[in-house]
Short mmCIF file of C-alpha atoms in Angstrom, two decimals:
data_model
loop_
_atom_site.label_atom_id
_atom_site.label_comp_id
_atom_site.label_asym_id
_atom_site.label_seq_id
_atom_site.Cartn_x
_atom_site.Cartn_y
_atom_site.Cartn_z
CA MET A 1 65.24 14.32 52.61
CA GLU A 2 65.67 16.43 55.72
CA THR A 3 63.43 19.49 55.64
CA PRO A 4 64.53 22.76 57.28
CA LEU A 5 61.66 22.44 59.75
CA ALA A 6 62.71 18.88 60.65
CA GLU A 7 66.16 20.23 61.55
CA LYS A 8 64.58 22.95 63.68
CA ILE A 9 62.31 20.46 65.49
CA LYS A 10 65.24 18.11 66.15
CA SER A 11 67.19 21.00 67.68
CA LEU A 12 64.23 21.77 69.96
CA ILE A 13 64.04 18.12 71.04
CA VAL A 14 67.81 17.92 71.70
CA ALA A 15 67.57 21.08 73.84
CA ASN A 16 64.33 20.43 75.71
CA GLY A 17 63.29 16.81 75.24
CA PRO A 18 60.37 15.31 73.26
CA ILE A 19 57.54 17.62 72.15
CA SER A 20 53.81 16.92 72.20
CA ILE A 21 51.86 15.98 69.07
CA SER A 22 50.07 19.30 69.56
CA ASP A 23 53.31 21.28 69.43
CA PHE A 24 54.60 19.24 66.46
CA PHE A 25 51.27 19.82 64.64
CA ALA A 26 51.41 23.58 65.32
CA LEU A 27 55.03 23.88 64.17
CA CYS A 28 54.34 21.97 60.95
CA LEU A 29 51.48 24.24 59.95
CA ALA A 30 52.31 27.61 61.50
CA ASP A 31 56.05 27.97 62.13
CA PRO A 32 56.80 31.56 61.01
CA GLN A 33 59.75 30.51 58.80
CA HIS A 34 58.92 27.01 57.60
CA GLY A 35 55.25 26.34 58.46
CA TYR A 36 53.16 24.73 55.75
CA TYR A 37 50.51 27.47 55.65
CA LYS A 38 53.09 30.25 55.95
CA THR A 39 55.19 29.27 52.94
CA ARG A 40 53.05 27.72 50.24
CA HIS A 41 49.80 27.55 48.29
CA PRO A 42 48.31 24.23 49.42
CA PHE A 43 45.04 24.26 47.47
CA GLY A 44 44.12 23.03 44.02
CA ARG A 45 45.59 20.52 41.62
CA ALA A 46 49.02 22.13 41.71
CA GLY A 47 48.96 22.07 45.53
CA ASP A 48 48.68 19.17 47.93
CA PHE A 49 44.92 18.73 48.18
CA VAL A 50 41.63 19.86 46.64
CA THR A 51 38.85 21.18 48.88
CA ALA A 52 35.13 20.95 48.11
CA PRO A 53 34.78 24.55 46.80
CA GLU A 54 37.54 23.85 44.24
CA ILE A 55 35.72 20.78 42.90
CA SER A 56 32.63 22.70 41.77
CA GLN A 57 30.89 26.04 42.16
CA LEU A 58 27.88 23.99 43.28
CA PHE A 59 29.35 23.56 46.76
CA GLY A 60 29.60 27.28 47.53
CA GLU A 61 26.26 27.91 45.86
CA MET A 62 24.53 25.43 48.17
CA LEU A 63 26.12 27.17 51.16
CA GLY A 64 24.77 30.44 49.78
CA VAL A 65 21.30 28.87 49.65
CA PHE A 66 21.73 27.71 53.27
CA MET A 67 22.77 31.19 54.43
CA ILE A 68 19.80 32.85 52.71
CA ASP A 69 17.32 30.42 54.27
CA THR A 70 18.99 30.80 57.67
CA TRP A 71 18.94 34.60 57.44
CA GLN A 72 15.22 34.50 56.62
CA ARG A 73 14.50 32.24 59.59
CA HIS A 74 16.38 34.62 61.84
CA GLY A 75 13.92 37.34 60.74
CA GLU A 76 16.02 38.98 57.99
CA PRO A 77 18.18 41.17 60.26
CA ARG A 78 20.12 44.01 58.67
CA ASP A 79 23.84 44.69 59.03
CA VAL A 80 24.88 41.03 58.95
CA ARG A 81 28.46 39.88 59.53
CA LEU A 82 29.02 37.11 56.98
CA VAL A 83 32.15 35.41 58.31
CA GLU A 84 34.40 32.69 56.94
CA ILE A 85 37.27 31.32 59.02
CA GLY A 86 39.99 29.80 56.87
CA PRO A 87 38.65 30.90 53.47
CA GLY A 88 41.22 29.10 51.30
CA ARG A 89 41.44 30.80 47.92
CA GLY A 90 38.18 32.71 48.41
CA THR A 91 36.35 30.43 45.98
CA MET A 92 33.63 29.34 48.41
CA MET A 93 32.82 32.88 49.52
CA ALA A 94 32.74 34.09 45.89
CA ASP A 95 30.24 31.34 45.00
CA MET A 96 28.15 32.07 48.11
CA LEU A 97 28.04 35.80 47.37
CA ARG A 98 27.01 35.24 43.76
CA VAL A 99 23.93 33.32 44.93
CA ILE A 100 23.17 35.74 47.76
CA ALA A 101 23.42 38.81 45.50
CA ARG A 102 21.05 37.26 43.00
CA ALA A 103 18.51 35.59 45.30
CA ALA A 104 18.60 37.78 48.43
CA PRO A 105 19.64 41.33 47.52
CA GLY A 106 18.40 42.54 50.91
CA LEU A 107 20.99 40.35 52.61
CA TYR A 108 23.76 41.15 50.14
CA GLU A 109 23.30 44.94 50.28
CA THR A 110 23.46 45.23 54.08
CA ALA A 111 25.93 42.43 54.86
CA ASN A 112 29.64 42.90 55.38
CA VAL A 113 31.99 40.02 54.70
CA HIS A 114 34.73 39.21 57.22
CA LEU A 115 37.48 36.73 56.30
CA VAL A 116 39.69 35.36 59.06
CA GLU A 117 43.03 34.44 57.46
CA THR A 118 46.60 34.27 58.77
CA SER A 119 48.39 33.49 55.48
CA GLY A 120 49.61 36.52 53.53
CA LEU A 121 49.85 34.39 50.38
CA LEU A 122 46.24 33.27 50.63
CA LYS A 123 45.02 36.79 51.37
CA LEU A 124 46.41 37.93 48.00
CA THR A 125 44.54 35.14 46.20
CA GLN A 126 41.34 35.90 48.13
CA ARG A 127 41.57 39.56 47.09
CA GLU A 128 41.64 38.47 43.45
CA SER A 129 38.76 36.01 43.87
CA LEU A 130 36.58 38.61 45.59
CA ALA A 131 37.69 41.77 43.78
CA SER A 132 34.22 42.37 42.33
CA HIS A 133 32.79 42.86 45.85
CA GLY A 134 35.02 45.85 46.59
CA ASP A 135 35.09 47.27 50.09
CA LYS A 136 32.41 44.84 51.30
CA ILE A 137 35.28 42.48 52.27
CA THR A 138 37.45 42.92 55.38
CA TRP A 139 40.33 40.68 56.47
CA HIS A 140 41.26 39.77 60.03
CA ASP A 141 44.08 37.75 61.57
CA SER A 142 41.78 36.32 64.25
CA PHE A 143 38.06 35.88 64.87
CA ASP A 144 38.28 38.17 67.91
CA GLU A 145 38.87 41.08 65.50
CA VAL A 146 35.53 40.57 63.71
CA PRO A 147 33.18 43.32 64.93
CA GLU A 148 30.28 42.23 67.08
CA GLY A 149 26.82 41.95 65.56
CA PHE A 150 24.49 39.38 64.03
CA THR A 151 26.72 36.68 62.55
CA LEU A 152 26.38 34.05 59.84
CA LEU A 153 29.57 32.00 59.92
CA ALA A 154 30.99 29.25 57.71
CA ALA A 155 34.05 27.13 58.47
CA ASN A 156 35.01 24.53 55.86
CA GLU A 157 37.99 22.34 56.76
CA LEU A 158 39.00 24.61 59.64
CA PHE A 159 38.88 22.29 62.64
CA ASP A 160 40.91 19.47 61.05
CA ALA A 161 43.90 21.84 60.92
CA ILE A 162 43.73 22.79 64.62
CA PRO A 163 46.28 20.74 66.64
CA ILE A 164 45.33 17.72 68.76
CA ARG A 165 46.97 15.80 71.60
CA GLN A 166 47.25 12.00 71.49
CA PHE A 167 47.34 9.52 74.38
CA VAL A 168 48.41 5.88 74.14
CA LYS A 169 46.86 3.08 76.24
CA THR A 170 49.44 1.46 78.52
CA PRO A 171 49.11 -0.78 81.60
CA ALA A 172 49.46 2.44 83.65
CA GLY A 173 46.66 4.27 81.81
CA PHE A 174 46.60 6.60 78.82
CA VAL A 175 50.02 8.28 78.51
CA GLU A 176 50.71 11.22 76.19
CA ARG A 177 52.24 10.41 72.80
CA MET A 178 55.18 12.65 71.95
CA VAL A 179 57.63 13.25 69.13
CA GLY A 180 61.24 12.48 70.04
CA LEU A 181 64.37 11.14 68.34
CA GLY A 182 64.97 7.53 67.33
CA GLN A 183 68.26 5.63 67.57
CA ALA A 184 69.45 7.02 64.23
CA GLY A 185 68.50 10.57 65.20
CA GLU A 186 65.31 10.51 63.15
CA LEU A 187 61.99 11.96 64.33
CA SER A 188 59.97 9.18 65.95
CA PHE A 189 56.98 8.70 68.25
CA THR A 190 57.67 8.14 71.94
CA LEU A 191 55.81 8.40 75.26
CA GLY A 192 55.82 11.31 77.67
CA THR A 193 54.80 11.54 81.30
CA ALA A 194 51.36 13.21 81.16
CA ILE A 195 48.47 10.84 81.89
CA LEU A 196 44.95 11.46 80.61
CA ASP A 197 42.14 11.96 83.10
CA ALA A 198 39.96 8.84 82.72
CA SER A 199 36.80 11.01 82.84
CA MET A 200 37.68 12.28 79.33
CA LEU A 201 37.43 8.79 77.79
CA PRO A 202 34.25 7.85 75.91
CA GLU A 203 31.55 6.19 78.00
CA GLY A 204 29.83 2.96 77.04
CA ILE A 205 32.76 1.60 75.02
CA SER A 206 34.82 -1.32 76.35
CA PRO A 207 38.44 -0.37 77.15
CA PRO A 208 40.76 -0.90 74.17
CA ALA A 209 43.94 -2.98 74.10
CA ASP A 210 47.32 -1.53 75.03
CA GLY A 211 48.72 0.58 72.20
CA ALA A 212 45.32 2.07 71.28
CA ILE A 213 45.26 5.84 70.81
CA PHE A 214 42.76 8.40 72.08
CA GLU A 215 42.80 11.94 70.72
CA VAL A 216 41.75 15.07 72.58
CA ALA A 217 41.50 18.53 71.09
CA PRO A 218 41.30 21.29 73.71
CA ALA A 219 42.30 23.89 71.10
CA ARG A 220 39.34 22.89 68.91
CA GLN A 221 36.99 23.11 71.88
CA SER A 222 38.35 26.57 72.60
CA VAL A 223 37.66 27.77 69.03
CA MET A 224 34.17 26.25 69.15
CA LEU A 225 33.50 27.95 72.48
CA THR A 226 34.64 31.33 71.09
CA ILE A 227 32.23 30.96 68.15
CA CYS A 228 29.37 29.94 70.45
CA GLU A 229 29.96 32.85 72.81
CA ARG A 230 29.72 35.26 69.86
CA LEU A 231 26.46 33.67 68.69
CA ARG A 232 25.01 33.79 72.21
CA ALA A 233 25.94 37.47 72.61
CA CYS A 234 25.03 38.69 69.11
CA HIS A 235 22.77 35.94 67.69
CA GLY A 236 23.32 34.07 64.45
CA THR A 237 24.28 30.68 63.06
CA ALA A 238 27.56 28.86 62.46
CA LEU A 239 27.98 26.12 59.86
CA ILE A 240 30.93 23.75 60.34
CA ILE A 241 32.03 21.35 57.60
CA ASP A 242 34.91 18.93 58.00
CA TYR A 243 35.89 15.30 57.77
CA GLY A 244 35.59 13.30 60.93
CA HIS A 245 33.25 11.18 63.03
CA MET A 246 29.92 11.85 64.70
CA VAL A 247 30.65 9.62 67.71
CA THR A 248 33.69 9.93 70.01
CA ASN A 249 35.89 6.85 69.72
CA TYR A 250 39.45 5.53 69.90
CA GLY A 251 41.88 5.61 66.97
CA ASP A 252 44.87 7.36 65.43
CA THR A 253 43.67 9.84 62.79
CA LEU A 254 46.82 11.97 62.49
CA GLN A 255 47.66 12.19 58.79
CA ALA A 256 49.84 14.11 56.37
CA VAL A 257 49.05 14.79 52.71
CA ARG A 258 51.64 15.81 50.16
CA ALA A 259 51.02 16.19 46.41
CA HIS A 260 47.60 14.52 46.79
CA GLN A 261 49.13 11.43 48.43
CA PHE A 262 49.20 10.33 52.06
CA ASP A 263 52.62 10.87 53.63
CA PRO A 264 53.97 9.54 56.96
CA PRO A 265 53.19 12.32 59.50
CA LEU A 266 56.83 12.69 60.64
CA ALA A 267 58.40 12.42 57.18
CA HIS A 268 58.35 15.95 55.75
CA PRO A 269 57.56 18.59 58.40
CA GLY A 270 56.61 21.87 56.74
CA LEU A 271 56.20 20.36 53.27
CA ALA A 272 53.07 18.28 53.94
CA ASP A 273 49.65 19.28 55.21
CA LEU A 274 49.01 17.81 58.66
CA THR A 275 45.46 17.14 59.82
CA SER A 276 43.36 14.82 61.95
CA HIS A 277 39.71 13.82 61.97
CA VAL A 278 37.25 16.07 63.77
CA ASP A 279 35.24 14.67 66.69
CA PHE A 280 31.83 16.22 65.97
CA GLU A 281 30.27 14.74 69.11
CA ASN A 282 32.80 16.70 71.15
CA LEU A 283 32.07 19.93 69.24
CA ALA A 284 28.34 19.36 69.71
CA ARG A 285 28.76 18.82 73.47
CA THR A 286 30.82 22.01 73.67
CA ALA A 287 28.10 24.01 71.90
CA VAL A 288 25.24 22.63 74.01
CA ALA A 289 27.21 23.24 77.23
CA ALA A 290 27.69 26.86 76.07
CA GLY A 291 23.91 27.28 75.80
CA ILE A 292 23.74 27.23 72.01
CA HIS A 293 21.12 25.32 70.02
CA LEU A 294 22.43 22.35 68.06
CA ASN A 295 20.48 22.18 64.81
CA GLY A 296 22.01 18.84 63.95
CA CYS A 297 24.92 17.01 62.36
CA MET A 298 24.67 15.07 59.10
CA HIS A 299 26.70 13.68 56.23
CA GLN A 300 27.80 16.27 53.68
CA GLY A 301 26.00 14.32 50.93
CA ASP A 302 22.65 14.46 52.76
CA PHE A 303 23.19 18.16 53.48
CA LEU A 304 23.89 19.08 49.84
CA VAL A 305 21.09 16.92 48.43
CA GLY A 306 18.70 18.38 51.01
CA LEU A 307 19.57 21.88 49.81
CA GLY A 308 18.96 20.98 46.15
CA ILE A 309 22.38 20.29 44.64
CA GLU A 310 20.94 17.77 42.17
CA GLU A 311 18.35 20.21 40.87
CA ARG A 312 20.94 22.99 40.62
CA ALA A 313 23.31 20.64 38.75
CA SER A 314 20.57 19.83 36.23
CA ALA A 315 19.93 23.53 35.64
CA LEU A 316 23.66 24.21 35.31
CA GLY A 317 24.06 21.45 32.70
CA ARG A 318 21.00 22.29 30.64
CA GLY A 319 21.92 23.05 27.03
CA LYS A 320 25.60 22.27 27.59
CA ASP A 321 27.64 19.74 25.64
CA GLU A 322 27.97 16.16 26.83
CA ALA A 323 31.47 16.57 28.28
CA THR A 324 30.38 19.59 30.36
CA GLN A 325 27.31 17.74 31.62
CA GLN A 326 29.44 14.73 32.58
CA GLY A 327 31.85 17.02 34.42
CA ILE A 328 28.96 18.43 36.47
CA ILE A 329 27.68 14.92 37.26
CA ASP A 330 31.16 13.81 38.32
CA ALA A 331 31.51 16.85 40.61
CA VAL A 332 28.19 16.13 42.34
CA THR A 333 29.26 12.51 42.81
CA ARG A 334 32.56 13.58 44.37
CA LEU A 335 30.85 16.07 46.71
CA ALA A 336 27.75 14.12 47.72
CA ALA A 337 28.20 10.39 47.13
CA ALA A 338 29.55 7.80 49.55
CA GLY A 339 32.50 5.54 48.83
CA THR A 340 36.24 5.81 48.23
CA GLY A 341 37.38 9.14 46.83
CA ASN A 342 34.04 10.83 47.52
CA MET A 343 33.21 13.31 50.28
CA GLY A 344 29.53 12.59 50.88
CA GLU A 345 29.94 10.37 53.95
CA LEU A 346 33.46 11.13 55.19
CA PHE A 347 32.62 14.83 55.58
CA LYS A 348 30.09 15.93 58.17
CA VAL A 349 28.11 19.18 58.48
CA MET A 350 26.99 20.69 61.78
CA ALA A 351 24.98 23.84 62.43
CA VAL A 352 24.50 25.70 65.71
CA SER A 353 22.26 28.70 66.32
CA SER A 354 21.22 31.31 68.83
CA PRO A 355 18.33 31.73 69.37
CA ALA A 356 17.11 28.17 68.67
CA LEU A 357 15.84 27.71 65.11
CA GLN A 358 14.78 24.87 62.85
CA LEU A 359 17.08 25.15 59.83
CA ALA A 360 17.00 23.36 56.47
CA PRO A 361 18.01 20.72 55.73
CA PHE A 362 18.36 19.64 59.38
CA ARG A 363 14.69 20.26 60.24
CA VAL A 364 13.56 17.88 57.49
CA ARG A 365 15.13 14.97 59.33
CA HIS A 366 13.35 15.42 62.67
#
């Protein structure tokens, strides 16, 4: 099945030649007419994937606990900007605010919530999810629009949706991987002319065989740098949660998901969610180079357990029927355990702060 976006991309390639993976990625997600995030509701069981906040309220509640503890360690400043970039359906922020309002009224009463969202469809859903918080919520199309001031920021599954470039090992070095047209006129991978600067390759790893892929993400570094510059200027903490790896390495992580199943990345442009794994070592290097304190990076499971998800789950299930209790146990397993189908190890959590602070649960591990 030829999607409308596939036809558009083919026309671009016929007119101008092959396009980069980065451009293909950006068109698939953000094309004004046919882009995945511009035209559909991707989240939930009726969508193409389920994010952690949709699995259980416990996820957002634990992030609320983290934000309260972080705010206290920053000295309980007033007039906080509580920011979420890419807030999905607003579920995570609603769960965070419920905990904050109950456990830290001083933070809730003086904080203003800023949601950075480009999708008009998702903004409507977020308004419904957060209706009880009234004019405390403000929407922005970009992070630059968020007013300056002390910032507590959360980004869950943001960086995986920011485009990457890919380079393929050849006898002549690492050459950029592109999207062109195959013999039958279908979208297919090909090689371009750009060659990767060898200084960008990971150190201490033996060179891979020809055909190996190395991914770079200058756009992700740029977003990370923008966040760090805000923290350095205004103080605060950013919490980044995504799936990926803690150590820079070789490998092709470009993937598409459609109706909860993996889909070939070139098969259904505009109808499938396109992502790739996040290189947390690279984000950490970017933050440190920007003069921001790296609190640490850990598995999502260790992060949630360290914040008390098991104790909160027990309290939530107390007095409930057996089926409800089992549902809570299953949700904690999905969020915090290792193994196939669970998020506990695949997803990583990183926090950065300015000024330097020891934050839970990262400080417990030092």
